[in-house]
Amino acid sequence: MPRTDDLQDPAGPAPDDERLTADAEAIAEDLVTLRRELHQLPEVGLHLPETQARVLAALEGLPLEVTTGNTTTSVVAVLRGEHPGPAVILRADMDALPLTEQNDLPYRSSNGAMHACGHDLHTAALVGAARLLSERQEQLHGSVILMFQPGEESLGGATYMLEEGLLDAARTGETATRPAGATHDQVVAAYALHVFPGERGRIEYAVGPAMASSNRLYVTMHGAGGHGSQPHLATDPVPALFEFGTALQARITRAFSVFDPVVATVTQLSAGDAVNVIPPSARLGATVRTISDEALDGIEAEAHRAAENIARAHGCTAEVDFVRQYPVTHNDPDATEQAAGWLRELFGDEAVTRHPTPRMTGEDFSFVANEVPGVFLYVGASPDDVDPATAAFNHSPLVLFDDAVLPTMAATLSHLALRRLAG
């Protein structure tokens, strides 16, 4: 894990805290317009040409060094401060999910995809931060790297951006937007926000493991097919698969501490097509979440052992494919507590709370946080007339987010960059 050896906390609040929040409110209408445009044209995966075009248009005219990805439709924009110093990353994911939206909204998506995880809000908020920070370029002792990322939903878009030099973005070439005499060093922190159903504007954070690793488990039981009326003449893989599914849950409760949790949820089942035919194979898919590497190693080994032994007992063979997708998202303890303190100064103590446990969702911001001290924060974004306790959650076709939260999000990202690069 990256270490945070050089954190400095400038004494007292930043001088323009009140102006920052006021300026964020002043651009709210523009940010809402952008968010709703993005919401109406959601794109899935690593290639989001319409989304990229709107981000580039929204950034036009700002004092930024803008580059686009080669392997994805990512956007990286560097704002160089007027003083030398390190760099920080502000990240927003841009991709949507393959869901058909069921909300009755004037800006509802109608193309079979949906921003059901709020990435349209993340993108608009980062555009807002770009505008707010561009007006404060003289306050920055270093550079801000604005990271607009495709492919967060299970495709590892962050890894493509890292491979293409994200961490070196502030070190590249001299341009007209680089103030004379300014020099810049390595990335020392990365910040990201994520909306969730909750009181609008409330910020939550965890220290250390903030979100689980996200992994995929596929198990196929191979037997010998036959007629459904004569199972004794076949080697039926279906009972073996059923037994594995229940055995997996039992092994989790016996092999792992409740204080180092493992979640394995079977979400896919497939076998034969005809009701009177015993199929030659049966397959399941599961999502597996852990908050430690030790538990991850353990559940992979348990899955192989259980599948192979159960298959043998049924006269079948087992094929196990365990795919490690996203690692645990670690919030750097020093950087996270520091960021929480800054945000309490900006919004008040009651607006920022520490979440006592990690969430078992996964994030590919984890790849960035494995390279530099990372801080991942949640922002409540439920409409006033929606009870967060009963609201549809992220990834639901009925999830609702209130874009009135955008000024808070833009001010949050801007404030974190300003304080970290305060000199």
PDB file of N, CA and C in Angstrom, residues 20 24 27-28 30-32 34-35 38 51 54-60 62 64 66-67 73-79 88-95 118-135 143-150 161 166 189-195 365 379 403 405-418:
ATOM      1  N   LEU A  20     -16.285  29.788  -2.339  1.00  0.00           N
ATOM      2  CA  LEU A  20     -16.272  28.552  -3.114  1.00  0.00           C
ATOM      3  C   LEU A  20     -17.670  27.941  -3.184  1.00  0.00           C
ATOM      4  N   ALA A  24     -20.051  27.635  -6.482  1.00  0.00           N
ATOM      5  CA  ALA A  24     -20.585  26.339  -6.911  1.00  0.00           C
ATOM      6  C   ALA A  24     -22.090  26.434  -7.140  1.00  0.00           C
ATOM      7  N   ILE A  27     -23.067  28.062 -10.539  1.00  0.00           N
ATOM      8  CA  ILE A  27     -22.984  27.286 -11.783  1.00  0.00           C
ATOM      9  C   ILE A  27     -23.898  26.066 -11.745  1.00  0.00           C
ATOM     10  N   ALA A  28     -24.772  25.981 -10.737  1.00  0.00           N
ATOM     11  CA  ALA A  28     -25.623  24.801 -10.570  1.00  0.00           C
ATOM     12  C   ALA A  28     -26.473  24.537 -11.799  1.00  0.00           C
ATOM     13  N   ASP A  30     -25.962  25.185 -14.931  1.00  0.00           N
ATOM     14  CA  ASP A  30     -25.169  24.596 -16.009  1.00  0.00           C
ATOM     15  C   ASP A  30     -24.859  23.128 -15.728  1.00  0.00           C
ATOM     16  N   LEU A  31     -24.529  22.826 -14.479  1.00  0.00           N
ATOM     17  CA  LEU A  31     -24.186  21.448 -14.130  1.00  0.00           C
ATOM     18  C   LEU A  31     -25.401  20.534 -14.233  1.00  0.00           C
ATOM     19  N   VAL A  32     -26.562  21.021 -13.819  1.00  0.00           N
ATOM     20  CA  VAL A  32     -27.784  20.227 -13.937  1.00  0.00           C
ATOM     21  C   VAL A  32     -28.110  19.961 -15.406  1.00  0.00           C
ATOM     22  N   LEU A  34     -26.003  19.773 -17.920  1.00  0.00           N
ATOM     23  CA  LEU A  34     -25.066  18.769 -18.408  1.00  0.00           C
ATOM     24  C   LEU A  34     -25.431  17.389 -17.881  1.00  0.00           C
ATOM     25  N   ARG A  35     -25.736  17.303 -16.606  1.00  0.00           N
ATOM     26  CA  ARG A  35     -26.086  16.006 -16.038  1.00  0.00           C
ATOM     27  C   ARG A  35     -27.287  15.398 -16.739  1.00  0.00           C
ATOM     28  N   LEU A  38     -26.399  14.036 -20.127  1.00  0.00           N
ATOM     29  CA  LEU A  38     -25.706  12.759 -19.994  1.00  0.00           C
ATOM     30  C   LEU A  38     -26.678  11.652 -19.605  1.00  0.00           C
ATOM     31  N   THR A  51     -20.592  10.748 -24.707  1.00  0.00           N
ATOM     32  CA  THR A  51     -20.247  11.282 -23.388  1.00  0.00           C
ATOM     33  C   THR A  51     -18.942  12.052 -23.450  1.00  0.00           C
ATOM     34  N   ARG A  54     -19.338  15.491 -25.025  1.00  0.00           N
ATOM     35  CA  ARG A  54     -19.967  16.496 -24.158  1.00  0.00           C
ATOM     36  C   ARG A  54     -19.036  16.954 -23.058  1.00  0.00           C
ATOM     37  N   VAL A  55     -18.199  16.072 -22.550  1.00  0.00           N
ATOM     38  CA  VAL A  55     -17.213  16.484 -21.561  1.00  0.00           C
ATOM     39  C   VAL A  55     -16.205  17.452 -22.187  1.00  0.00           C
ATOM     40  N   LEU A  56     -15.723  17.119 -23.369  1.00  0.00           N
ATOM     41  CA  LEU A  56     -14.762  17.998 -24.037  1.00  0.00           C
ATOM     42  C   LEU A  56     -15.380  19.369 -24.315  1.00  0.00           C
ATOM     43  N   ALA A  57     -16.631  19.391 -24.737  1.00  0.00           N
ATOM     44  CA  ALA A  57     -17.294  20.671 -24.990  1.00  0.00           C
ATOM     45  C   ALA A  57     -17.447  21.472 -23.707  1.00  0.00           C
ATOM     46  N   ALA A  58     -17.751  20.775 -22.594  1.00  0.00           N
ATOM     47  CA  ALA A  58     -17.947  21.464 -21.320  1.00  0.00           C
ATOM     48  C   ALA A  58     -16.639  22.035 -20.774  1.00  0.00           C
ATOM     49  N   LEU A  59     -15.505  21.435 -21.136  1.00  0.00           N
ATOM     50  CA  LEU A  59     -14.203  21.903 -20.660  1.00  0.00           C
ATOM     51  C   LEU A  59     -13.589  22.968 -21.561  1.00  0.00           C
ATOM     52  N   GLU A  60     -14.173  23.176 -22.732  1.00  0.00           N
ATOM     53  CA  GLU A  60     -13.601  24.098 -23.699  1.00  0.00           C
ATOM     54  C   GLU A  60     -13.513  25.511 -23.115  1.00  0.00           C
ATOM     55  N   LEU A  62     -11.383  26.504 -20.799  1.00  0.00           N
ATOM     56  CA  LEU A  62     -10.711  26.523 -19.510  1.00  0.00           C
ATOM     57  C   LEU A  62      -9.200  26.342 -19.708  1.00  0.00           C
ATOM     58  N   LEU A  64      -6.784  24.384 -19.419  1.00  0.00           N
ATOM     59  CA  LEU A  64      -6.465  22.985 -19.164  1.00  0.00           C
ATOM     60  C   LEU A  64      -5.650  22.397 -20.306  1.00  0.00           C
ATOM     61  N   VAL A  66      -5.627  19.152 -22.209  1.00  0.00           N
ATOM     62  CA  VAL A  66      -6.590  18.061 -22.368  1.00  0.00           C
ATOM     63  C   VAL A  66      -6.049  17.015 -23.327  1.00  0.00           C
ATOM     64  N   THR A  67      -6.112  15.755 -22.909  1.00  0.00           N
ATOM     65  CA  THR A  67      -5.763  14.633 -23.780  1.00  0.00           C
ATOM     66  C   THR A  67      -6.874  13.593 -23.691  1.00  0.00           C
ATOM     67  N   THR A  73     -12.302   5.877 -24.451  1.00  0.00           N
ATOM     68  CA  THR A  73     -12.679   7.274 -24.675  1.00  0.00           C
ATOM     69  C   THR A  73     -12.528   8.077 -23.374  1.00  0.00           C
ATOM     70  N   SER A  74     -11.414   7.878 -22.706  1.00  0.00           N
ATOM     71  CA  SER A  74     -11.131   8.633 -21.490  1.00  0.00           C
ATOM     72  C   SER A  74     -10.760  10.074 -21.835  1.00  0.00           C
ATOM     73  N   VAL A  75     -10.853  10.933 -20.819  1.00  0.00           N
ATOM     74  CA  VAL A  75     -10.407  12.317 -20.931  1.00  0.00           C
ATOM     75  C   VAL A  75      -9.556  12.617 -19.705  1.00  0.00           C
ATOM     76  N   VAL A  76      -8.371  13.165 -19.932  1.00  0.00           N
ATOM     77  CA  VAL A  76      -7.503  13.637 -18.854  1.00  0.00           C
ATOM     78  C   VAL A  76      -7.248  15.113 -19.091  1.00  0.00           C
ATOM     79  N   ALA A  77      -7.545  15.929 -18.092  1.00  0.00           N
ATOM     80  CA  ALA A  77      -7.337  17.374 -18.204  1.00  0.00           C
ATOM     81  C   ALA A  77      -6.490  17.821 -17.028  1.00  0.00           C
ATOM     82  N   VAL A  78      -5.399  18.508 -17.321  1.00  0.00           N
ATOM     83  CA  VAL A  78      -4.466  18.956 -16.288  1.00  0.00           C
ATOM     84  C   VAL A  78      -4.588  20.466 -16.121  1.00  0.00           C
ATOM     85  N   LEU A  79      -4.816  20.874 -14.888  1.00  0.00           N
ATOM     86  CA  LEU A  79      -4.806  22.291 -14.528  1.00  0.00           C
ATOM     87  C   LEU A  79      -3.534  22.542 -13.733  1.00  0.00           C
ATOM     88  N   VAL A  88      -2.478  16.242  -7.691  1.00  0.00           N
ATOM     89  CA  VAL A  88      -3.552  15.414  -7.142  1.00  0.00           C
ATOM     90  C   VAL A  88      -4.485  15.029  -8.285  1.00  0.00           C
ATOM     91  N   ILE A  89      -5.139  13.902  -8.118  1.00  0.00           N
ATOM     92  CA  ILE A  89      -6.121  13.415  -9.083  1.00  0.00           C
ATOM     93  C   ILE A  89      -7.520  13.610  -8.515  1.00  0.00           C
ATOM     94  N   LEU A  90      -8.410  14.130  -9.341  1.00  0.00           N
ATOM     95  CA  LEU A  90      -9.844  14.131  -9.048  1.00  0.00           C
ATOM     96  C   LEU A  90     -10.503  13.250 -10.102  1.00  0.00           C
ATOM     97  N   ARG A  91     -11.238  12.253  -9.675  1.00  0.00           N
ATOM     98  CA  ARG A  91     -11.732  11.249 -10.617  1.00  0.00           C
ATOM     99  C   ARG A  91     -13.256  11.208 -10.695  1.00  0.00           C
ATOM    100  N   ALA A  92     -13.764  11.037 -11.915  1.00  0.00           N
ATOM    101  CA  ALA A  92     -15.182  10.781 -12.145  1.00  0.00           C
ATOM    102  C   ALA A  92     -15.313   9.653 -13.158  1.00  0.00           C
ATOM    103  N   ASP A  93     -16.180   8.683 -12.877  1.00  0.00           N
ATOM    104  CA  ASP A  93     -16.471   7.634 -13.850  1.00  0.00           C
ATOM    105  C   ASP A  93     -17.660   8.069 -14.698  1.00  0.00           C
ATOM    106  N   MET A  94     -17.695   7.631 -15.960  1.00  0.00           N
ATOM    107  CA  MET A  94     -18.647   8.175 -16.932  1.00  0.00           C
ATOM    108  C   MET A  94     -19.622   7.159 -17.495  1.00  0.00           C
ATOM    109  N   ASP A  95     -19.396   5.851 -17.274  1.00  0.00           N
ATOM    110  CA  ASP A  95     -20.186   4.836 -17.982  1.00  0.00           C
ATOM    111  C   ASP A  95     -21.481   4.521 -17.262  1.00  0.00           C
ATOM    112  N   GLY A 118     -25.302   6.660 -10.978  1.00  0.00           N
ATOM    113  CA  GLY A 118     -25.016   8.064 -10.727  1.00  0.00           C
ATOM    114  C   GLY A 118     -23.771   8.613 -11.373  1.00  0.00           C
ATOM    115  N   HIS A 119     -23.229   7.902 -12.359  1.00  0.00           N
ATOM    116  CA  HIS A 119     -22.000   8.390 -12.974  1.00  0.00           C
ATOM    117  C   HIS A 119     -22.216   9.680 -13.770  1.00  0.00           C
ATOM    118  N   ASP A 120     -23.450   9.926 -14.195  1.00  0.00           N
ATOM    119  CA  ASP A 120     -23.741  11.205 -14.843  1.00  0.00           C
ATOM    120  C   ASP A 120     -23.544  12.362 -13.866  1.00  0.00           C
ATOM    121  N   LEU A 121     -23.899  12.148 -12.612  1.00  0.00           N
ATOM    122  CA  LEU A 121     -23.662  13.149 -11.577  1.00  0.00           C
ATOM    123  C   LEU A 121     -22.173  13.322 -11.317  1.00  0.00           C
ATOM    124  N   HIS A 122     -21.449  12.222 -11.247  1.00  0.00           N
ATOM    125  CA  HIS A 122     -20.009  12.307 -11.005  1.00  0.00           C
ATOM    126  C   HIS A 122     -19.327  13.135 -12.088  1.00  0.00           C
ATOM    127  N   THR A 123     -19.708  12.870 -13.337  1.00  0.00           N
ATOM    128  CA  THR A 123     -19.084  13.559 -14.465  1.00  0.00           C
ATOM    129  C   THR A 123     -19.385  15.049 -14.438  1.00  0.00           C
ATOM    130  N   ALA A 124     -20.649  15.390 -14.236  1.00  0.00           N
ATOM    131  CA  ALA A 124     -21.022  16.807 -14.192  1.00  0.00           C
ATOM    132  C   ALA A 124     -20.340  17.516 -13.027  1.00  0.00           C
ATOM    133  N   ALA A 125     -20.223  16.844 -11.883  1.00  0.00           N
ATOM    134  CA  ALA A 125     -19.572  17.455 -10.721  1.00  0.00           C
ATOM    135  C   ALA A 125     -18.101  17.726 -10.985  1.00  0.00           C
ATOM    136  N   LEU A 126     -17.426  16.822 -11.701  1.00  0.00           N
ATOM    137  CA  LEU A 126     -16.009  17.052 -11.991  1.00  0.00           C
ATOM    138  C   LEU A 126     -15.831  18.186 -12.986  1.00  0.00           C
ATOM    139  N   VAL A 127     -16.752  18.329 -13.927  1.00  0.00           N
ATOM    140  CA  VAL A 127     -16.730  19.507 -14.803  1.00  0.00           C
ATOM    141  C   VAL A 127     -16.887  20.773 -13.962  1.00  0.00           C
ATOM    142  N   GLY A 128     -17.790  20.717 -12.991  1.00  0.00           N
ATOM    143  CA  GLY A 128     -17.952  21.866 -12.110  1.00  0.00           C
ATOM    144  C   GLY A 128     -16.684  22.172 -11.342  1.00  0.00           C
ATOM    145  N   ALA A 129     -16.003  21.145 -10.839  1.00  0.00           N
ATOM    146  CA  ALA A 129     -14.738  21.361 -10.138  1.00  0.00           C
ATOM    147  C   ALA A 129     -13.697  21.967 -11.061  1.00  0.00           C
ATOM    148  N   ALA A 130     -13.673  21.537 -12.325  1.00  0.00           N
ATOM    149  CA  ALA A 130     -12.732  22.120 -13.285  1.00  0.00           C
ATOM    150  C   ALA A 130     -12.961  23.621 -13.420  1.00  0.00           C
ATOM    151  N   ARG A 131     -14.211  24.037 -13.453  1.00  0.00           N
ATOM    152  CA  ARG A 131     -14.524  25.462 -13.568  1.00  0.00           C
ATOM    153  C   ARG A 131     -14.134  26.223 -12.312  1.00  0.00           C
ATOM    154  N   LEU A 132     -14.467  25.681 -11.157  1.00  0.00           N
ATOM    155  CA  LEU A 132     -14.150  26.363  -9.899  1.00  0.00           C
ATOM    156  C   LEU A 132     -12.644  26.469  -9.686  1.00  0.00           C
ATOM    157  N   LEU A 133     -11.921  25.409  -9.991  1.00  0.00           N
ATOM    158  CA  LEU A 133     -10.473  25.423  -9.789  1.00  0.00           C
ATOM    159  C   LEU A 133      -9.764  26.307 -10.807  1.00  0.00           C
ATOM    160  N   SER A 134     -10.291  26.360 -12.018  1.00  0.00           N
ATOM    161  CA  SER A 134      -9.681  27.223 -13.032  1.00  0.00           C
ATOM    162  C   SER A 134      -9.721  28.686 -12.603  1.00  0.00           C
ATOM    163  N   GLU A 135     -10.738  29.062 -11.854  1.00  0.00           N
ATOM    164  CA  GLU A 135     -10.837  30.426 -11.338  1.00  0.00           C
ATOM    165  C   GLU A 135      -9.903  30.670 -10.161  1.00  0.00           C
ATOM    166  N   SER A 143      -0.431  20.785  -9.423  1.00  0.00           N
ATOM    167  CA  SER A 143      -1.351  20.545 -10.535  1.00  0.00           C
ATOM    168  C   SER A 143      -2.516  19.662 -10.113  1.00  0.00           C
ATOM    169  N   VAL A 144      -3.638  19.841 -10.785  1.00  0.00           N
ATOM    170  CA  VAL A 144      -4.811  18.994 -10.596  1.00  0.00           C
ATOM    171  C   VAL A 144      -5.024  18.191 -11.872  1.00  0.00           C
ATOM    172  N   ILE A 145      -5.090  16.881 -11.744  1.00  0.00           N
ATOM    173  CA  ILE A 145      -5.363  15.988 -12.868  1.00  0.00           C
ATOM    174  C   ILE A 145      -6.823  15.585 -12.791  1.00  0.00           C
ATOM    175  N   LEU A 146      -7.599  15.999 -13.767  1.00  0.00           N
ATOM    176  CA  LEU A 146      -9.020  15.661 -13.828  1.00  0.00           C
ATOM    177  C   LEU A 146      -9.163  14.382 -14.640  1.00  0.00           C
ATOM    178  N   MET A 147      -9.651  13.347 -14.011  1.00  0.00           N
ATOM    179  CA  MET A 147      -9.697  11.995 -14.583  1.00  0.00           C
ATOM    180  C   MET A 147     -11.142  11.624 -14.900  1.00  0.00           C
ATOM    181  N   PHE A 148     -11.495  11.688 -16.178  1.00  0.00           N
ATOM    182  CA  PHE A 148     -12.826  11.289 -16.639  1.00  0.00           C
ATOM    183  C   PHE A 148     -12.704   9.880 -17.220  1.00  0.00           C
ATOM    184  N   GLN A 149     -13.259   8.914 -16.526  1.00  0.00           N
ATOM    185  CA  GLN A 149     -12.958   7.507 -16.795  1.00  0.00           C
ATOM    186  C   GLN A 149     -14.138   6.717 -17.344  1.00  0.00           C
ATOM    187  N   PRO A 150     -13.962   6.021 -18.457  1.00  0.00           N
ATOM    188  CA  PRO A 150     -14.962   5.039 -18.917  1.00  0.00           C
ATOM    189  C   PRO A 150     -14.775   3.715 -18.174  1.00  0.00           C
ATOM    190  N   MET A 161      -6.269   3.693 -18.140  1.00  0.00           N
ATOM    191  CA  MET A 161      -5.775   5.052 -17.969  1.00  0.00           C
ATOM    192  C   MET A 161      -4.425   5.062 -17.252  1.00  0.00           C
ATOM    193  N   LEU A 166      -1.538   7.986 -16.743  1.00  0.00           N
ATOM    194  CA  LEU A 166      -2.305   8.905 -15.920  1.00  0.00           C
ATOM    195  C   LEU A 166      -1.445   9.560 -14.846  1.00  0.00           C
ATOM    196  N   ALA A 189      -1.949  12.340  -4.084  1.00  0.00           N
ATOM    197  CA  ALA A 189      -3.266  11.969  -3.555  1.00  0.00           C
ATOM    198  C   ALA A 189      -4.248  11.857  -4.706  1.00  0.00           C
ATOM    199  N   ALA A 190      -5.271  11.033  -4.502  1.00  0.00           N
ATOM    200  CA  ALA A 190      -6.360  10.892  -5.473  1.00  0.00           C
ATOM    201  C   ALA A 190      -7.674  10.879  -4.704  1.00  0.00           C
ATOM    202  N   TYR A 191      -8.660  11.620  -5.227  1.00  0.00           N
ATOM    203  CA  TYR A 191      -9.947  11.764  -4.561  1.00  0.00           C
ATOM    204  C   TYR A 191     -11.064  11.384  -5.537  1.00  0.00           C
ATOM    205  N   ALA A 192     -12.107  10.727  -5.000  1.00  0.00           N
ATOM    206  CA  ALA A 192     -13.267  10.364  -5.814  1.00  0.00           C
ATOM    207  C   ALA A 192     -14.515  10.425  -4.943  1.00  0.00           C
ATOM    208  N   LEU A 193     -15.635  10.766  -5.576  1.00  0.00           N
ATOM    209  CA  LEU A 193     -16.933  10.795  -4.918  1.00  0.00           C
ATOM    210  C   LEU A 193     -17.858   9.782  -5.575  1.00  0.00           C
ATOM    211  N   HIS A 194     -18.820   9.288  -4.791  1.00  0.00           N
ATOM    212  CA  HIS A 194     -19.844   8.406  -5.345  1.00  0.00           C
ATOM    213  C   HIS A 194     -21.170   8.691  -4.655  1.00  0.00           C
ATOM    214  N   VAL A 195     -22.216   8.911  -5.458  1.00  0.00           N
ATOM    215  CA  VAL A 195     -23.538   9.147  -4.881  1.00  0.00           C
ATOM    216  C   VAL A 195     -24.169   7.830  -4.432  1.00  0.00           C
ATOM    217  N   PHE A 365     -11.642   2.348  -8.703  1.00  0.00           N
ATOM    218  CA  PHE A 365     -10.768   3.362  -8.092  1.00  0.00           C
ATOM    219  C   PHE A 365      -9.702   2.674  -7.242  1.00  0.00           C
ATOM    220  N   VAL A 379     -21.558  10.402  -1.159  1.00  0.00           N
ATOM    221  CA  VAL A 379     -22.383  11.598  -0.994  1.00  0.00           C
ATOM    222  C   VAL A 379     -23.849  11.200  -1.144  1.00  0.00           C
ATOM    223  N   ASP A 403     -30.241  15.994  -8.680  1.00  0.00           N
ATOM    224  CA  ASP A 403     -29.084  16.739  -9.167  1.00  0.00           C
ATOM    225  C   ASP A 403     -28.887  18.085  -8.465  1.00  0.00           C
ATOM    226  N   VAL A 405     -27.713  18.121  -5.716  1.00  0.00           N
ATOM    227  CA  VAL A 405     -26.501  17.842  -4.953  1.00  0.00           C
ATOM    228  C   VAL A 405     -25.236  18.248  -5.705  1.00  0.00           C
ATOM    229  N   LEU A 406     -25.347  18.594  -6.972  1.00  0.00           N
ATOM    230  CA  LEU A 406     -24.158  18.855  -7.788  1.00  0.00           C
ATOM    231  C   LEU A 406     -23.268  19.987  -7.254  1.00  0.00           C
ATOM    232  N   PRO A 407     -23.806  21.116  -6.807  1.00  0.00           N
ATOM    233  CA  PRO A 407     -22.907  22.134  -6.245  1.00  0.00           C
ATOM    234  C   PRO A 407     -22.100  21.630  -5.047  1.00  0.00           C
ATOM    235  N   THR A 408     -22.720  20.822  -4.202  1.00  0.00           N
ATOM    236  CA  THR A 408     -21.989  20.247  -3.072  1.00  0.00           C
ATOM    237  C   THR A 408     -20.855  19.370  -3.562  1.00  0.00           C
ATOM    238  N   MET A 409     -21.115  18.551  -4.568  1.00  0.00           N
ATOM    239  CA  MET A 409     -20.092  17.653  -5.086  1.00  0.00           C
ATOM    240  C   MET A 409     -18.951  18.424  -5.742  1.00  0.00           C
ATOM    241  N   ALA A 410     -19.288  19.429  -6.544  1.00  0.00           N
ATOM    242  CA  ALA A 410     -18.252  20.223  -7.213  1.00  0.00           C
ATOM    243  C   ALA A 410     -17.408  20.978  -6.191  1.00  0.00           C
ATOM    244  N   ALA A 411     -18.052  21.541  -5.165  1.00  0.00           N
ATOM    245  CA  ALA A 411     -17.310  22.255  -4.129  1.00  0.00           C
ATOM    246  C   ALA A 411     -16.433  21.303  -3.330  1.00  0.00           C
ATOM    247  N   THR A 412     -16.931  20.086  -3.077  1.00  0.00           N
ATOM    248  CA  THR A 412     -16.149  19.096  -2.332  1.00  0.00           C
ATOM    249  C   THR A 412     -14.860  18.759  -3.064  1.00  0.00           C
ATOM    250  N   LEU A 413     -14.969  18.408  -4.333  1.00  0.00           N
ATOM    251  CA  LEU A 413     -13.773  18.068  -5.108  1.00  0.00           C
ATOM    252  C   LEU A 413     -12.806  19.244  -5.175  1.00  0.00           C
ATOM    253  N   SER A 414     -13.328  20.436  -5.410  1.00  0.00           N
ATOM    254  CA  SER A 414     -12.475  21.618  -5.516  1.00  0.00           C
ATOM    255  C   SER A 414     -11.762  21.893  -4.208  1.00  0.00           C
ATOM    256  N   HIS A 415     -12.497  21.810  -3.105  1.00  0.00           N
ATOM    257  CA  HIS A 415     -11.929  22.105  -1.795  1.00  0.00           C
ATOM    258  C   HIS A 415     -10.803  21.138  -1.448  1.00  0.00           C
ATOM    259  N   LEU A 416     -11.000  19.856  -1.759  1.00  0.00           N
ATOM    260  CA  LEU A 416      -9.953  18.877  -1.475  1.00  0.00           C
ATOM    261  C   LEU A 416      -8.678  19.198  -2.240  1.00  0.00           C
ATOM    262  N   ALA A 417      -8.812  19.561  -3.511  1.00  0.00           N
ATOM    263  CA  ALA A 417      -7.631  19.911  -4.300  1.00  0.00           C
ATOM    264  C   ALA A 417      -6.970  21.181  -3.780  1.00  0.00           C
ATOM    265  N   LEU A 418      -7.780  22.182  -3.483  1.00  0.00           N
ATOM    266  CA  LEU A 418      -7.224  23.452  -2.986  1.00  0.00           C
ATOM    267  C   LEU A 418      -6.474  23.270  -1.675  1.00  0.00           C
TER     268      LEU A 418
END
